[in-house]
């Protein structure tokens, strides 16, 4: 089975802190994604990457950056956390064909609270 | 993107089929219907997708009406582990990764 592992299930950070959310997948997938999920707003795409060192902005990239130095790892970075970044963050991966079929595999999520 | 309308909730008896409707009356010719589900405190899980033909996999069946304005996801033998929020999404295939979930249907399977 595909496994997408997010480093932390729950984090509490203070405003202004730099936050790293790590995601690792074990299926050699080319594509990786970061979403956030908020009540009433649904799931929104922050960034995605289709190859090592490649990244593309999603719908809400402001306040975030990403890093993909290795194929299996995709990191989401909050340079200076703010309270409006309190959310559930979800990482996903897919094969090249998976992008066209919609078959994304998600991690269990990281619930971030910024105080 | 075409919008979708789903009932907010439904109950289903364990072992029975669960039929989840979705309306997408403004769907375009190149848009697919995708279904995902999300079990509480977990990430979303892909279920199935289709364009105009009915589709079946190990998890579910997808029935799309001839005019493509609505579809039904069928869980053939619901189990307690199928309790989740089910999302119906319409996207063009090249942007299928740009998921945008609405409220979905909360399905509760009862013993």
PDB file of N, CA and C in Angstrom, chain A residues 17-101:
ATOM      1  N   UNK A  17       7.023  32.308  14.623  1.00  0.00           N
ATOM      2  CA  UNK A  17       7.951  31.182  14.556  1.00  0.00           C
ATOM      3  C   UNK A  17       8.037  30.638  13.144  1.00  0.00           C
ATOM      4  N   UNK A  18       9.152  30.036  12.809  1.00  0.00           N
ATOM      5  CA  UNK A  18       9.316  29.329  11.540  1.00  0.00           C
ATOM      6  C   UNK A  18       8.877  27.882  11.762  1.00  0.00           C
ATOM      7  N   UNK A  19       8.021  27.403  10.885  1.00  0.00           N
ATOM      8  CA  UNK A  19       7.439  26.075  11.059  1.00  0.00           C
ATOM      9  C   UNK A  19       7.764  25.208   9.839  1.00  0.00           C
ATOM     10  N   UNK A  20       8.182  23.994  10.107  1.00  0.00           N
ATOM     11  CA  UNK A  20       8.460  23.027   9.050  1.00  0.00           C
ATOM     12  C   UNK A  20       7.469  21.864   9.179  1.00  0.00           C
ATOM     13  N   UNK A  21       6.782  21.562   8.097  1.00  0.00           N
ATOM     14  CA  UNK A  21       5.935  20.371   8.043  1.00  0.00           C
ATOM     15  C   UNK A  21       6.544  19.439   7.000  1.00  0.00           C
ATOM     16  N   UNK A  22       6.828  18.227   7.449  1.00  0.00           N
ATOM     17  CA  UNK A  22       7.523  17.283   6.583  1.00  0.00           C
ATOM     18  C   UNK A  22       6.587  16.200   6.098  1.00  0.00           C
ATOM     19  N   UNK A  23       6.819  15.757   4.881  1.00  0.00           N
ATOM     20  CA  UNK A  23       5.995  14.704   4.290  1.00  0.00           C
ATOM     21  C   UNK A  23       6.895  13.765   3.508  1.00  0.00           C
ATOM     22  N   UNK A  24       6.704  12.481   3.719  1.00  0.00           N
ATOM     23  CA  UNK A  24       7.499  11.467   3.020  1.00  0.00           C
ATOM     24  C   UNK A  24       6.561  10.427   2.425  1.00  0.00           C
ATOM     25  N   UNK A  25       6.823  10.052   1.158  1.00  0.00           N
ATOM     26  CA  UNK A  25       6.036   8.989   0.530  1.00  0.00           C
ATOM     27  C   UNK A  25       6.977   7.879   0.074  1.00  0.00           C
ATOM     28  N   UNK A  26       6.454   6.657   0.102  1.00  0.00           N
ATOM     29  CA  UNK A  26       7.317   5.502  -0.141  1.00  0.00           C
ATOM     30  C   UNK A  26       7.010   4.775  -1.444  1.00  0.00           C
ATOM     31  N   UNK A  27       6.291   5.432  -2.360  1.00  0.00           N
ATOM     32  CA  UNK A  27       5.910   4.751  -3.599  1.00  0.00           C
ATOM     33  C   UNK A  27       6.573   5.332  -4.834  1.00  0.00           C
ATOM     34  N   UNK A  28       7.637   6.106  -4.649  1.00  0.00           N
ATOM     35  CA  UNK A  28       8.374   6.633  -5.797  1.00  0.00           C
ATOM     36  C   UNK A  28       7.492   7.503  -6.697  1.00  0.00           C
ATOM     37  N   UNK A  29       6.539   8.188  -6.096  1.00  0.00           N
ATOM     38  CA  UNK A  29       5.649   9.058  -6.861  1.00  0.00           C
ATOM     39  C   UNK A  29       6.357  10.325  -7.304  1.00  0.00           C
ATOM     40  N   UNK A  30       6.033  10.741  -8.528  1.00  0.00           N
ATOM     41  CA  UNK A  30       6.645  11.959  -9.049  1.00  0.00           C
ATOM     42  C   UNK A  30       6.030  13.217  -8.433  1.00  0.00           C
ATOM     43  N   UNK A  31       4.719  13.172  -8.202  1.00  0.00           N
ATOM     44  CA  UNK A  31       3.989  14.373  -7.795  1.00  0.00           C
ATOM     45  C   UNK A  31       3.693  14.377  -6.306  1.00  0.00           C
ATOM     46  N   UNK A  32       3.874  15.541  -5.699  1.00  0.00           N
ATOM     47  CA  UNK A  32       3.514  15.703  -4.294  1.00  0.00           C
ATOM     48  C   UNK A  32       2.818  17.045  -4.110  1.00  0.00           C
ATOM     49  N   UNK A  33       1.943  17.095  -3.116  1.00  0.00           N
ATOM     50  CA  UNK A  33       1.051  18.239  -2.943  1.00  0.00           C
ATOM     51  C   UNK A  33       0.930  18.595  -1.464  1.00  0.00           C
ATOM     52  N   UNK A  34       0.709  19.873  -1.207  1.00  0.00           N
ATOM     53  CA  UNK A  34       0.322  20.328   0.120  1.00  0.00           C
ATOM     54  C   UNK A  34      -1.006  21.070   0.015  1.00  0.00           C
ATOM     55  N   UNK A  35      -1.950  20.655   0.885  1.00  0.00           N
ATOM     56  CA  UNK A  35      -3.249  21.301   0.987  1.00  0.00           C
ATOM     57  C   UNK A  35      -3.447  21.757   2.430  1.00  0.00           C
ATOM     58  N   UNK A  36      -4.375  22.670   2.591  1.00  0.00           N
ATOM     59  CA  UNK A  36      -4.897  22.939   3.921  1.00  0.00           C
ATOM     60  C   UNK A  36      -6.402  22.766   3.885  1.00  0.00           C
ATOM     61  N   UNK A  37      -6.940  22.340   5.014  1.00  0.00           N
ATOM     62  CA  UNK A  37      -8.370  22.083   5.097  1.00  0.00           C
ATOM     63  C   UNK A  37      -8.937  22.844   6.274  1.00  0.00           C
ATOM     64  N   UNK A  38      -9.944  23.668   6.011  1.00  0.00           N
ATOM     65  CA  UNK A  38     -10.560  24.494   7.020  1.00  0.00           C
ATOM     66  C   UNK A  38     -12.074  24.334   6.962  1.00  0.00           C
ATOM     67  N   UNK A  39     -12.733  24.339   8.113  1.00  0.00           N
ATOM     68  CA  UNK A  39     -14.195  24.220   8.131  1.00  0.00           C
ATOM     69  C   UNK A  39     -14.832  25.326   7.305  1.00  0.00           C
ATOM     70  N   UNK A  40     -15.758  24.957   6.476  1.00  0.00           N
ATOM     71  CA  UNK A  40     -16.464  25.929   5.656  1.00  0.00           C
ATOM     72  C   UNK A  40     -15.735  26.334   4.387  1.00  0.00           C
ATOM     73  N   UNK A  41     -14.442  26.074   4.325  1.00  0.00           N
ATOM     74  CA  UNK A  41     -13.658  26.427   3.137  1.00  0.00           C
ATOM     75  C   UNK A  41     -13.196  25.202   2.365  1.00  0.00           C
ATOM     76  N   UNK A  42     -13.359  24.060   2.949  1.00  0.00           N
ATOM     77  CA  UNK A  42     -12.985  22.832   2.260  1.00  0.00           C
ATOM     78  C   UNK A  42     -11.482  22.668   2.159  1.00  0.00           C
ATOM     79  N   UNK A  43     -11.047  21.995   1.117  1.00  0.00           N
ATOM     80  CA  UNK A  43      -9.643  21.674   0.885  1.00  0.00           C
ATOM     81  C   UNK A  43      -9.088  22.646  -0.152  1.00  0.00           C
ATOM     82  N   UNK A  44      -7.928  23.250   0.124  1.00  0.00           N
ATOM     83  CA  UNK A  44      -7.346  24.193  -0.813  1.00  0.00           C
ATOM     84  C   UNK A  44      -5.885  23.860  -1.067  1.00  0.00           C
ATOM     85  N   UNK A  45      -5.464  23.955  -2.319  1.00  0.00           N
ATOM     86  CA  UNK A  45      -4.114  23.593  -2.716  1.00  0.00           C
ATOM     87  C   UNK A  45      -3.152  24.743  -2.447  1.00  0.00           C
ATOM     88  N   UNK A  46      -2.072  24.459  -1.728  1.00  0.00           N
ATOM     89  CA  UNK A  46      -1.077  25.486  -1.397  1.00  0.00           C
ATOM     90  C   UNK A  46       0.059  25.470  -2.432  1.00  0.00           C
ATOM     91  N   UNK A  47       0.704  24.352  -2.565  1.00  0.00           N
ATOM     92  CA  UNK A  47       1.805  24.162  -3.511  1.00  0.00           C
ATOM     93  C   UNK A  47       1.790  22.722  -3.985  1.00  0.00           C
ATOM     94  N   UNK A  48       2.401  22.504  -5.153  1.00  0.00           N
ATOM     95  CA  UNK A  48       2.642  21.140  -5.572  1.00  0.00           C
ATOM     96  C   UNK A  48       3.981  21.055  -6.302  1.00  0.00           C
ATOM     97  N   UNK A  49       4.445  19.830  -6.432  1.00  0.00           N
ATOM     98  CA  UNK A  49       5.749  19.597  -7.056  1.00  0.00           C
ATOM     99  C   UNK A  49       5.634  18.375  -7.947  1.00  0.00           C
ATOM    100  N   UNK A  50       6.122  18.481  -9.168  1.00  0.00           N
ATOM    101  CA  UNK A  50       6.048  17.366 -10.094  1.00  0.00           C
ATOM    102  C   UNK A  50       7.415  16.720 -10.324  1.00  0.00           C
ATOM    103  N   UNK A  51       8.427  17.239  -9.640  1.00  0.00           N
ATOM    104  CA  UNK A  51       9.748  16.655  -9.774  1.00  0.00           C
ATOM    105  C   UNK A  51      10.639  17.243  -8.687  1.00  0.00           C
ATOM    106  N   UNK A  52      11.771  16.608  -8.476  1.00  0.00           N
ATOM    107  CA  UNK A  52      12.723  17.132  -7.493  1.00  0.00           C
ATOM    108  C   UNK A  52      13.122  18.558  -7.886  1.00  0.00           C
ATOM    109  N   UNK A  53      13.150  19.409  -6.905  1.00  0.00           N
ATOM    110  CA  UNK A  53      13.525  20.823  -7.041  1.00  0.00           C
ATOM    111  C   UNK A  53      12.530  21.629  -7.884  1.00  0.00           C
ATOM    112  N   UNK A  54      11.436  21.021  -8.303  1.00  0.00           N
ATOM    113  CA  UNK A  54      10.414  21.757  -9.057  1.00  0.00           C
ATOM    114  C   UNK A  54       9.230  22.025  -8.141  1.00  0.00           C
ATOM    115  N   UNK A  55       8.627  23.189  -8.296  1.00  0.00           N
ATOM    116  CA  UNK A  55       7.450  23.520  -7.501  1.00  0.00           C
ATOM    117  C   UNK A  55       6.554  24.450  -8.287  1.00  0.00           C
ATOM    118  N   UNK A  56       5.271  24.356  -7.975  1.00  0.00           N
ATOM    119  CA  UNK A  56       4.287  25.230  -8.605  1.00  0.00           C
ATOM    120  C   UNK A  56       3.345  25.749  -7.528  1.00  0.00           C
ATOM    121  N   UNK A  57       2.949  27.002  -7.662  1.00  0.00           N
ATOM    122  CA  UNK A  57       2.000  27.562  -6.713  1.00  0.00           C
ATOM    123  C   UNK A  57       0.615  26.986  -6.953  1.00  0.00           C
ATOM    124  N   UNK A  58      -0.064  26.756  -5.853  1.00  0.00           N
ATOM    125  CA  UNK A  58      -1.460  26.358  -5.943  1.00  0.00           C
ATOM    126  C   UNK A  58      -2.357  27.570  -5.837  1.00  0.00           C
ATOM    127  N   UNK A  59      -3.470  27.400  -5.174  1.00  0.00           N
ATOM    128  CA  UNK A  59      -4.451  28.479  -5.072  1.00  0.00           C
ATOM    129  C   UNK A  59      -4.161  29.475  -3.949  1.00  0.00           C
ATOM    130  N   UNK A  60      -3.446  29.041  -2.917  1.00  0.00           N
ATOM    131  CA  UNK A  60      -3.214  29.920  -1.754  1.00  0.00           C
ATOM    132  C   UNK A  60      -1.760  29.820  -1.285  1.00  0.00           C
ATOM    133  N   UNK A  61      -0.787  30.221  -2.091  1.00  0.00           N
ATOM    134  CA  UNK A  61       0.618  30.044  -1.700  1.00  0.00           C
ATOM    135  C   UNK A  61       1.160  31.107  -0.743  1.00  0.00           C
ATOM    136  N   UNK A  62       0.416  32.200  -0.568  1.00  0.00           N
ATOM    137  CA  UNK A  62       0.937  33.321   0.213  1.00  0.00           C
ATOM    138  C   UNK A  62       1.213  32.891   1.646  1.00  0.00           C
ATOM    139  N   UNK A  63       2.414  33.225   2.113  1.00  0.00           N
ATOM    140  CA  UNK A  63       2.788  32.896   3.483  1.00  0.00           C
ATOM    141  C   UNK A  63       3.451  31.549   3.637  1.00  0.00           C
ATOM    142  N   UNK A  64       3.577  30.836   2.514  1.00  0.00           N
ATOM    143  CA  UNK A  64       4.161  29.488   2.532  1.00  0.00           C
ATOM    144  C   UNK A  64       5.278  29.377   1.501  1.00  0.00           C
ATOM    145  N   UNK A  65       6.199  28.462   1.759  1.00  0.00           N
ATOM    146  CA  UNK A  65       7.161  28.038   0.753  1.00  0.00           C
ATOM    147  C   UNK A  65       7.313  26.529   0.877  1.00  0.00           C
ATOM    148  N   UNK A  66       7.968  25.928  -0.107  1.00  0.00           N
ATOM    149  CA  UNK A  66       8.126  24.478  -0.097  1.00  0.00           C
ATOM    150  C   UNK A  66       9.542  24.120  -0.516  1.00  0.00           C
ATOM    151  N   UNK A  67       9.888  22.895  -0.229  1.00  0.00           N
ATOM    152  CA  UNK A  67      11.204  22.394  -0.604  1.00  0.00           C
ATOM    153  C   UNK A  67      11.071  20.933  -0.990  1.00  0.00           C
ATOM    154  N   UNK A  68      11.692  20.585  -2.123  1.00  0.00           N
ATOM    155  CA  UNK A  68      11.724  19.178  -2.534  1.00  0.00           C
ATOM    156  C   UNK A  68      13.129  18.860  -3.038  1.00  0.00           C
ATOM    157  N   UNK A  69      13.953  18.451  -2.113  1.00  0.00           N
ATOM    158  CA  UNK A  69      15.346  18.119  -2.417  1.00  0.00           C
ATOM    159  C   UNK A  69      15.500  16.660  -2.824  1.00  0.00           C
ATOM    160  N   UNK A  70      14.587  15.818  -2.346  1.00  0.00           N
ATOM    161  CA  UNK A  70      14.591  14.401  -2.700  1.00  0.00           C
ATOM    162  C   UNK A  70      13.196  14.014  -3.163  1.00  0.00           C
ATOM    163  N   UNK A  71      13.147  13.022  -4.015  1.00  0.00           N
ATOM    164  CA  UNK A  71      11.878  12.638  -4.629  1.00  0.00           C
ATOM    165  C   UNK A  71      10.836  12.255  -3.589  1.00  0.00           C
ATOM    166  N   UNK A  72      11.248  11.611  -2.522  1.00  0.00           N
ATOM    167  CA  UNK A  72      10.287  11.081  -1.567  1.00  0.00           C
ATOM    168  C   UNK A  72       9.832  12.095  -0.518  1.00  0.00           C
ATOM    169  N   UNK A  73      10.456  13.258  -0.481  1.00  0.00           N
ATOM    170  CA  UNK A  73      10.202  14.190   0.610  1.00  0.00           C
ATOM    171  C   UNK A  73       9.769  15.557   0.094  1.00  0.00           C
ATOM    172  N   UNK A  74       8.711  16.072   0.692  1.00  0.00           N
ATOM    173  CA  UNK A  74       8.191  17.387   0.307  1.00  0.00           C
ATOM    174  C   UNK A  74       7.870  18.141   1.577  1.00  0.00           C
ATOM    175  N   UNK A  75       8.532  19.270   1.759  1.00  0.00           N
ATOM    176  CA  UNK A  75       8.388  20.026   2.993  1.00  0.00           C
ATOM    177  C   UNK A  75       7.623  21.309   2.760  1.00  0.00           C
ATOM    178  N   UNK A  76       6.773  21.636   3.701  1.00  0.00           N
ATOM    179  CA  UNK A  76       6.041  22.902   3.691  1.00  0.00           C
ATOM    180  C   UNK A  76       6.620  23.779   4.788  1.00  0.00           C
ATOM    181  N   UNK A  77       6.903  25.025   4.446  1.00  0.00           N
ATOM    182  CA  UNK A  77       7.564  25.930   5.382  1.00  0.00           C
ATOM    183  C   UNK A  77       6.710  27.162   5.578  1.00  0.00           C
ATOM    184  N   UNK A  78       6.470  27.490   6.833  1.00  0.00           N
ATOM    185  CA  UNK A  78       5.825  28.746   7.192  1.00  0.00           C
ATOM    186  C   UNK A  78       6.937  29.621   7.751  1.00  0.00           C
ATOM    187  N   UNK A  79       7.352  30.615   6.983  1.00  0.00           N
ATOM    188  CA  UNK A  79       8.521  31.416   7.373  1.00  0.00           C
ATOM    189  C   UNK A  79       8.278  32.174   8.673  1.00  0.00           C
ATOM    190  N   UNK A  80       7.067  32.677   8.835  1.00  0.00           N
ATOM    191  CA  UNK A  80       6.711  33.422  10.038  1.00  0.00           C
ATOM    192  C   UNK A  80       5.237  33.151  10.327  1.00  0.00           C
ATOM    193  N   UNK A  81       5.009  32.165  11.170  1.00  0.00           N
ATOM    194  CA  UNK A  81       3.642  31.678  11.363  1.00  0.00           C
ATOM    195  C   UNK A  81       2.722  32.782  11.876  1.00  0.00           C
ATOM    196  N   UNK A  82       1.498  32.764  11.383  1.00  0.00           N
ATOM    197  CA  UNK A  82       0.476  33.706  11.847  1.00  0.00           C
ATOM    198  C   UNK A  82      -0.755  32.925  12.270  1.00  0.00           C
ATOM    199  N   UNK A  83      -1.603  33.573  13.064  1.00  0.00           N
ATOM    200  CA  UNK A  83      -2.764  32.868  13.601  1.00  0.00           C
ATOM    201  C   UNK A  83      -3.707  32.383  12.498  1.00  0.00           C
ATOM    202  N   UNK A  84      -3.742  33.090  11.369  1.00  0.00           N
ATOM    203  CA  UNK A  84      -4.638  32.653  10.293  1.00  0.00           C
ATOM    204  C   UNK A  84      -4.099  31.438   9.531  1.00  0.00           C
ATOM    205  N   UNK A  85      -2.940  30.958   9.955  1.00  0.00           N
ATOM    206  CA  UNK A  85      -2.419  29.722   9.384  1.00  0.00           C
ATOM    207  C   UNK A  85      -2.722  28.515  10.268  1.00  0.00           C
ATOM    208  N   UNK A  86      -3.483  28.734  11.309  1.00  0.00           N
ATOM    209  CA  UNK A  86      -3.997  27.621  12.097  1.00  0.00           C
ATOM    210  C   UNK A  86      -4.934  26.812  11.218  1.00  0.00           C
ATOM    211  N   UNK A  87      -4.612  25.528  11.048  1.00  0.00           N
ATOM    212  CA  UNK A  87      -5.371  24.725  10.095  1.00  0.00           C
ATOM    213  C   UNK A  87      -4.923  23.275  10.157  1.00  0.00           C
ATOM    214  N   UNK A  88      -5.645  22.438   9.400  1.00  0.00           N
ATOM    215  CA  UNK A  88      -5.198  21.066   9.154  1.00  0.00           C
ATOM    216  C   UNK A  88      -4.444  21.078   7.829  1.00  0.00           C
ATOM    217  N   UNK A  89      -3.209  20.588   7.841  1.00  0.00           N
ATOM    218  CA  UNK A  89      -2.394  20.537   6.635  1.00  0.00           C
ATOM    219  C   UNK A  89      -2.282  19.097   6.161  1.00  0.00           C
ATOM    220  N   UNK A  90      -2.568  18.904   4.881  1.00  0.00           N
ATOM    221  CA  UNK A  90      -2.577  17.568   4.307  1.00  0.00           C
ATOM    222  C   UNK A  90      -1.588  17.484   3.162  1.00  0.00           C
ATOM    223  N   UNK A  91      -0.770  16.447   3.204  1.00  0.00           N
ATOM    224  CA  UNK A  91       0.177  16.167   2.133  1.00  0.00           C
ATOM    225  C   UNK A  91      -0.391  15.027   1.295  1.00  0.00           C
ATOM    226  N   UNK A  92      -0.129  15.062  -0.002  1.00  0.00           N
ATOM    227  CA  UNK A  92      -0.590  13.989  -0.885  1.00  0.00           C
ATOM    228  C   UNK A  92       0.462  13.708  -1.941  1.00  0.00           C
ATOM    229  N   UNK A  93       0.386  12.522  -2.513  1.00  0.00           N
ATOM    230  CA  UNK A  93       1.278  12.191  -3.615  1.00  0.00           C
ATOM    231  C   UNK A  93       0.516  11.428  -4.674  1.00  0.00           C
ATOM    232  N   UNK A  94       1.061  11.446  -5.880  1.00  0.00           N
ATOM    233  CA  UNK A  94       0.470  10.655  -6.957  1.00  0.00           C
ATOM    234  C   UNK A  94       1.533  10.330  -7.991  1.00  0.00           C
ATOM    235  N   UNK A  95       1.271   9.257  -8.733  1.00  0.00           N
ATOM    236  CA  UNK A  95       2.157   8.935  -9.847  1.00  0.00           C
ATOM    237  C   UNK A  95       1.872   9.897 -10.989  1.00  0.00           C
ATOM    238  N   UNK A  96       2.686   9.837 -12.024  1.00  0.00           N
ATOM    239  CA  UNK A  96       2.465  10.694 -13.200  1.00  0.00           C
ATOM    240  C   UNK A  96       1.058  10.479 -13.735  1.00  0.00           C
ATOM    241  N   UNK A  97       0.656   9.227 -13.872  1.00  0.00           N
ATOM    242  CA  UNK A  97      -0.678   8.934 -14.362  1.00  0.00           C
ATOM    243  C   UNK A  97      -1.729   9.286 -13.320  1.00  0.00           C
ATOM    244  N   UNK A  98      -1.357   9.212 -12.077  1.00  0.00           N
ATOM    245  CA  UNK A  98      -2.302   9.495 -11.009  1.00  0.00           C
ATOM    246  C   UNK A  98      -2.820  10.919 -11.037  1.00  0.00           C
ATOM    247  N   UNK A  99      -1.994  11.840 -11.529  1.00  0.00           N
ATOM    248  CA  UNK A  99      -2.456  13.225 -11.627  1.00  0.00           C
ATOM    249  C   UNK A  99      -3.634  13.292 -12.582  1.00  0.00           C
ATOM    250  N   UNK A 100      -3.602  12.523 -13.628  1.00  0.00           N
ATOM    251  CA  UNK A 100      -4.685  12.556 -14.611  1.00  0.00           C
ATOM    252  C   UNK A 100      -5.884  11.728 -14.186  1.00  0.00           C
ATOM    253  N   UNK A 101      -5.703  10.804 -13.296  1.00  0.00           N
ATOM    254  CA  UNK A 101      -6.839   9.997 -12.852  1.00  0.00           C
ATOM    255  C   UNK A 101      -7.445  10.535 -11.571  1.00  0.00           C
TER     256      UNK A 101
END
